[in-house]
Amino acid sequence: MSGGEVAGLLVAVFWAILVSFLAVVLVRLAQTLKAATKLVSGVTEQAVPLLGEASATVRSAQTQLDRVDAIATDVQEVTSNASALSSTVSTAFGGPLVKVAAFGYGVRRALGRKSEAEQPSGQRGSRKVVVSRTVPAARRAGRKRGKD
């Protein structure tokens, strides 16, 4: 064999190895693409129902929020009505009740003075006073602070 034939044979073997290697790579790439296609279709099959459920959940949550908003509005209205009613009752009955209470207090004092005037002079205005020799520690500390 001549040198040209050997060189041609080497080039042919090299090309055969290269084509075989490329064929193996292409077969593996085709398998990888098939697996990726199956994975994507599986994810799509699972994701579509999940998205539908998520959408339904969001709609349900929005409905519940609308209900809560309506309840909060009603509570606010009831609160303002109760406040207005309280102000009205306070205005309508507060003044007269204070006057009645003051009148009752005045009558009691007047009757009390009248009964004091009817008592013998030695007992008039006498009140019992209890004197204690010890002052609790908390009160003693308060007195000391007040003098400083």
XYZ file of N, CA and C in Angstrom:
444
model
N 0.822 -1.158 0.000
C 0.000 0.000 0.000
C 0.869 1.225 0.000
N 0.369 2.104 -0.730
C 1.132 3.335 -0.856
C 0.695 4.318 0.210
N 1.449 5.405 0.367
C 1.175 6.406 1.406
C -0.129 7.115 1.179
N -0.534 7.276 -0.087
C -1.792 7.962 -0.382
C -2.979 7.107 -0.026
N -2.792 5.799 -0.230
C -3.894 4.896 0.101
C -4.076 4.794 1.607
N -2.967 4.789 2.346
C -3.044 4.720 3.811
C -3.695 5.984 4.346
N -3.311 7.102 3.787
C -3.872 8.384 4.239
C -5.348 8.420 3.937
N -5.767 7.934 2.796
C -7.186 7.891 2.436
C -7.945 6.968 3.346
N -7.295 5.820 3.647
C -7.944 4.867 4.545
C -8.109 5.461 5.937
N -7.108 6.190 6.439
C -7.190 6.849 7.750
C -8.284 7.915 7.767
N -8.369 8.652 6.706
C -9.417 9.692 6.628
C -10.774 9.030 6.601
N -10.926 7.936 5.884
C -12.210 7.234 5.817
C -12.572 6.664 7.184
N -11.587 6.085 7.899
C -11.851 5.550 9.245
C -12.220 6.691 10.194
N -11.485 7.810 10.091
C -11.786 8.974 10.936
C -13.198 9.470 10.702
N -13.585 9.552 9.414
C -14.950 10.013 9.107
C -15.991 9.010 9.602
N -15.696 7.744 9.528
C -16.630 6.721 9.995
C -16.808 6.828 11.507
N -15.707 7.046 12.234
C -15.783 7.209 13.696
C -16.554 8.486 14.022
N -16.253 9.556 13.307
C -16.927 10.835 13.543
C -18.419 10.722 13.277
N -18.807 10.073 12.195
C -20.228 9.899 11.864
C -20.892 9.020 12.909
N -20.213 7.959 13.355
C -20.771 7.086 14.391
C -20.971 7.865 15.688
N -19.976 8.665 16.078
C -20.083 9.474 17.288
C -21.241 10.457 17.175
N -21.358 11.118 16.040
C -22.462 12.066 15.830
C -23.815 11.356 15.832
N -23.872 10.154 15.317
C -25.121 9.392 15.305
C -25.529 9.056 16.742
N -24.554 8.630 17.574
C -24.847 8.317 18.976
C -25.327 9.581 19.695
N -24.649 10.706 19.465
C -25.046 11.973 20.104
C -26.447 12.364 19.675
N -26.760 12.221 18.401
C -28.092 12.581 17.915
C -29.166 11.669 18.489
N -28.860 10.372 18.650
C -29.837 9.441 19.243
C -30.095 9.833 20.705
N -29.013 10.140 21.453
C -29.172 10.545 22.857
C -29.938 11.869 22.957
N -29.656 12.783 22.072
C -30.369 14.072 22.054
C -31.844 13.860 21.761
N -32.158 12.955 20.866
C -33.559 12.656 20.550
C -34.253 12.057 21.770
N -33.579 11.172 22.505
C -34.163 10.592 23.711
C -34.401 11.677 24.780
N -33.432 12.574 24.926
C -33.566 13.662 25.902
C -34.730 14.568 25.536
N -34.863 14.862 24.256
C -35.979 15.712 23.812
C -37.321 15.020 24.031
N -37.395 13.703 23.814
C -38.637 12.965 24.078
C -38.993 13.017 25.560
N -37.968 12.825 26.426
C -38.206 12.864 27.876
C -38.655 14.267 28.305
N -38.016 15.288 27.748
C -38.397 16.667 28.085
C -39.815 16.960 27.622
N -40.187 16.461 26.442
C -41.545 16.663 25.935
C -42.565 15.990 26.840
N -42.258 14.758 27.289
C -43.165 14.070 28.212
C -43.283 14.840 29.527
N -42.163 15.350 30.029
C -42.167 16.098 31.285
C -42.998 17.372 31.163
N -42.808 18.081 30.078
C -43.571 19.327 29.867
C -45.057 19.024 29.729
N -45.398 17.976 29.006
C -46.824 17.650 28.857
C -47.416 17.218 30.201
N -46.643 16.468 31.009
C -47.115 16.078 32.343
C -47.325 17.288 33.244
N -46.378 18.214 33.211
C -46.515 19.431 34.018
C -47.711 20.244 33.542
N -47.887 20.328 32.240
C -49.025 21.073 31.695
C -50.340 20.429 32.127
N -50.409 19.092 32.086
C -51.632 18.408 32.487
C -51.957 18.666 33.958
N -50.930 18.779 34.798
C -51.170 19.031 36.220
C -51.362 20.511 36.514
N -50.699 21.375 35.758
C -50.749 22.804 36.042
C -52.090 23.419 35.650
N -52.673 22.974 34.582
C -53.939 23.564 34.122
C -55.047 23.389 35.169
N -55.254 22.180 35.710
C -56.270 22.063 36.762
C -55.918 22.873 38.022
N -54.618 22.910 38.368
C -54.216 23.690 39.535
C -54.500 25.171 39.335
N -54.246 25.656 38.145
C -54.547 27.063 37.859
C -56.048 27.323 37.922
N -56.826 26.371 37.447
C -58.282 26.511 37.531
C -58.752 26.541 38.985
N -58.186 25.651 39.816
C -58.540 25.632 41.232
C -58.090 26.913 41.926
N -56.901 27.400 41.586
C -56.415 28.644 42.185
C -57.315 29.805 41.801
N -57.745 29.820 40.564
C -58.654 30.880 40.118
C -59.980 30.817 40.869
N -60.496 29.619 41.061
C -61.752 29.462 41.815
C -61.558 29.887 43.268
N -60.415 29.543 43.851
C -60.133 29.934 45.236
C -60.056 31.445 45.370
N -59.394 32.081 44.414
C -59.294 33.544 44.449
C -60.680 34.172 44.317
N -61.519 33.635 43.447
C -62.884 34.164 43.310
C -63.664 33.995 44.610
N -63.520 32.819 45.238
C -64.206 32.568 46.503
C -63.717 33.514 47.589
N -62.405 33.725 47.638
C -61.850 34.653 48.629
C -62.366 36.066 48.388
N -62.466 36.459 47.138
C -62.984 37.789 46.817
C -64.441 37.920 47.261
N -65.225 36.869 47.055
C -66.628 36.886 47.499
C -66.701 37.038 49.009
N -65.858 36.274 49.725
C -65.851 36.363 51.187
C -65.412 37.750 51.654
N -64.412 38.325 50.993
C -63.968 39.674 51.345
C -65.070 40.699 51.105
N -65.826 40.523 50.031
C -66.952 41.423 49.779
C -67.986 41.316 50.897
N -68.240 40.090 51.360
C -69.191 39.896 52.457
C -68.682 40.542 53.740
N -67.400 40.339 54.030
C -66.812 40.932 55.236
C -66.863 42.455 55.150
N -66.607 42.981 53.968
C -66.679 44.432 53.778
C -68.093 44.935 54.034
N -69.087 44.214 53.549
C -70.480 44.610 53.789
C -70.805 44.541 55.278
N -70.323 43.498 55.961
C -70.564 43.377 57.397
C -69.890 44.522 58.144
N -68.654 44.844 57.767
C -67.937 45.940 58.429
C -68.655 47.265 58.221
N -69.196 47.470 57.029
C -69.954 48.691 56.758
C -71.199 48.750 57.634
N -71.894 47.610 57.758
C -73.088 47.569 58.608
C -72.733 47.830 60.070
N -71.642 47.239 60.541
C -71.222 47.452 61.922
C -70.871 48.916 62.153
N -70.207 49.527 61.183
C -69.864 50.940 61.312
C -71.131 51.791 61.379
N -72.118 51.459 60.581
C -73.380 52.196 60.592
C -74.095 52.014 61.931
N -74.117 50.782 62.445
C -74.749 50.519 63.744
C -74.012 51.282 64.843
N -72.694 51.306 64.784
C -71.911 52.027 65.782
C -72.218 53.517 65.750
N -72.282 54.088 64.567
C -72.590 55.521 64.480
C -74.015 55.795 64.960
N -74.957 54.879 64.664
C -76.325 55.051 65.161
C -76.370 54.954 66.685
N -75.624 54.020 67.254
C -75.589 53.884 68.710
C -74.966 55.115 69.350
N -73.939 55.655 68.715
C -73.306 56.865 69.231
C -74.277 58.038 69.196
N -75.003 58.147 68.095
C -75.987 59.237 67.986
C -77.088 59.064 69.019
N -77.546 57.826 69.215
C -78.584 57.560 70.209
C -78.078 57.883 71.609
N -76.850 57.504 71.894
C -76.262 57.790 73.195
C -76.176 59.292 73.431
N -75.759 60.029 72.426
C -75.689 61.494 72.550
C -77.074 62.078 72.773
N -78.060 61.549 72.050
C -79.425 62.052 72.196
C -79.957 61.776 73.593
N -79.750 60.562 74.081
C -80.220 60.214 75.432
C -79.499 61.048 76.468
N -78.197 61.219 76.293
C -77.426 62.026 77.229
C -77.918 63.461 77.251
N -78.208 64.008 76.084
C -78.696 65.383 76.013
C -80.095 65.493 76.600
N -80.948 64.535 76.285
C -82.343 64.618 76.720
C -82.488 64.387 78.218
N -81.769 63.403 78.763
C -81.976 63.051 80.163
C -80.844 63.496 81.077
N -79.691 63.813 80.528
C -78.537 64.156 81.357
C -78.762 65.386 82.202
N -79.176 66.460 81.580
C -79.414 67.709 82.312
C -80.479 67.555 83.380
N -81.656 67.051 83.038
C -82.687 66.889 84.064
C -82.272 65.931 85.186
N -81.558 64.846 84.861
C -81.129 63.925 85.910
C -80.143 64.589 86.861
N -79.246 65.400 86.336
C -78.309 66.121 87.196
C -79.077 67.069 88.110
N -80.063 67.733 87.561
C -80.862 68.655 88.375
C -81.625 67.910 89.464
N -82.210 66.753 89.131
C -82.937 65.961 90.122
C -81.982 65.477 91.205
N -80.797 65.019 90.804
C -79.813 64.549 91.781
C -79.376 65.693 92.694
N -79.137 66.857 92.125
C -78.737 68.010 92.931
C -79.856 68.403 93.890
N -81.092 68.361 93.415
C -82.239 68.683 94.273
C -82.338 67.680 95.422
N -82.181 66.392 95.099
C -82.227 65.354 96.141
C -81.116 65.541 97.162
N -79.931 65.890 96.706
C -78.818 66.122 97.614
C -79.119 67.309 98.520
N -79.652 68.366 97.935
C -80.006 69.548 98.734
C -81.062 69.224 99.777
N -82.062 68.432 99.390
C -83.121 68.063 100.342
C -82.528 67.232 101.476
N -81.662 66.291 101.159
C -81.048 65.469 102.204
C -80.212 66.305 103.161
N -79.464 67.230 102.625
C -78.646 68.103 103.495
C -79.518 68.968 104.379
N -80.583 69.485 103.769
C -81.474 70.335 104.565
C -82.115 69.519 105.680
N -82.560 68.311 105.364
C -83.150 67.465 106.397
C -82.114 67.067 107.427
N -80.886 66.844 107.011
C -79.811 66.501 107.933
C -79.504 67.645 108.881
N -79.486 68.853 108.401
C -79.231 70.023 109.254
C -80.381 70.236 110.220
N -81.584 69.984 109.705
C -82.749 70.160 110.568
C -82.689 69.158 111.724
N -82.299 67.911 111.428
C -82.221 66.911 112.493
C -81.065 67.216 113.431
N -79.976 67.832 112.955
C -78.874 68.222 113.825
C -79.312 69.327 114.768
N -80.150 70.226 114.280
C -80.622 71.327 115.103
C -81.529 70.812 116.219
N -82.225 69.710 115.991
C -83.120 69.153 116.986
C -82.373 68.347 118.042
N -81.116 67.943 117.813
C -80.351 67.176 118.775
C -79.888 68.082 119.919
N -79.595 67.486 121.084
C -79.056 68.293 122.183
C -77.745 68.933 121.777
N -77.425 70.106 122.393
C -76.286 70.918 121.969
C -74.949 70.219 122.159
N -74.815 69.295 123.065
C -73.540 68.616 123.294
C -73.199 67.638 122.194
N -74.182 67.141 121.527
C -73.926 66.139 120.497
C -73.913 66.741 119.105
N -74.265 67.993 118.980
C -74.364 68.616 117.671
C -72.991 68.691 116.994
N -72.941 68.219 115.794
C -71.711 68.330 115.001
C -70.610 67.398 115.465
N -70.893 66.503 116.381
C -69.834 65.603 116.844
C -69.695 64.447 115.863
N -68.471 64.147 115.566
C -68.174 63.044 114.673
C -67.079 62.220 115.300
N -67.081 60.941 115.005
C -66.055 60.072 115.540
C -64.810 60.187 114.671
N -63.666 60.334 115.329
C -62.397 60.396 114.615
C -61.539 59.257 115.145
N -61.007 58.470 114.247
C -60.146 57.364 114.638
C -58.716 57.782 114.365
N -57.880 57.712 115.410
C -56.487 58.115 115.270
C -55.631 56.855 115.337
N -54.729 56.734 114.398
C -53.833 55.598 114.372
C -52.422 56.086 114.592
N -51.631 55.315 115.307
C -50.267 55.729 115.612
C -49.287 55.358 114.502
N -49.602 54.352 113.699
C -48.663 53.920 112.663
C -49.227 54.271 111.292
N -48.325 54.632 110.425
C -48.685 54.937 109.048
C -48.059 53.853 108.190
N -48.819 53.254 107.297
C -48.232 52.210 106.441
C -46.988 52.711 105.718
N -46.058 51.793 105.443
C -44.776 52.158 104.835
C -44.961 52.852 103.495
N -45.929 52.427 102.719
C -46.144 53.043 101.406
C -46.544 54.504 101.573
N -47.355 54.809 102.572
C -47.782 56.197 102.796
C -46.643 57.028 103.355
N -45.797 56.417 104.246
C -44.663 57.153 104.788
C -43.712 57.540 103.674
N -43.488 56.618 102.730
C -42.582 56.912 101.615
C -43.156 58.026 100.756
N -44.467 58.016 100.569
C -45.111 59.070 99.788
C -44.992 60.422 100.460
N -45.071 60.449 101.782
C -44.943 61.726 102.507
C -43.530 62.264 102.402
N -42.548 61.373 102.472
C -41.171 61.821 102.358
C -40.896 62.409 100.990
N -41.418 61.775 99.973
C -41.229 62.292 98.606
C -41.884 63.653 98.451
N -43.022 63.818 99.048
C -43.757 65.071 98.904
C -43.042 66.232 99.553
N -42.232 65.983 100.599
C -41.529 67.061 101.295
C -40.279 67.478 100.580
N -39.700 66.610 99.758
C -38.424 66.915 99.089
C -38.569 67.968 98.045
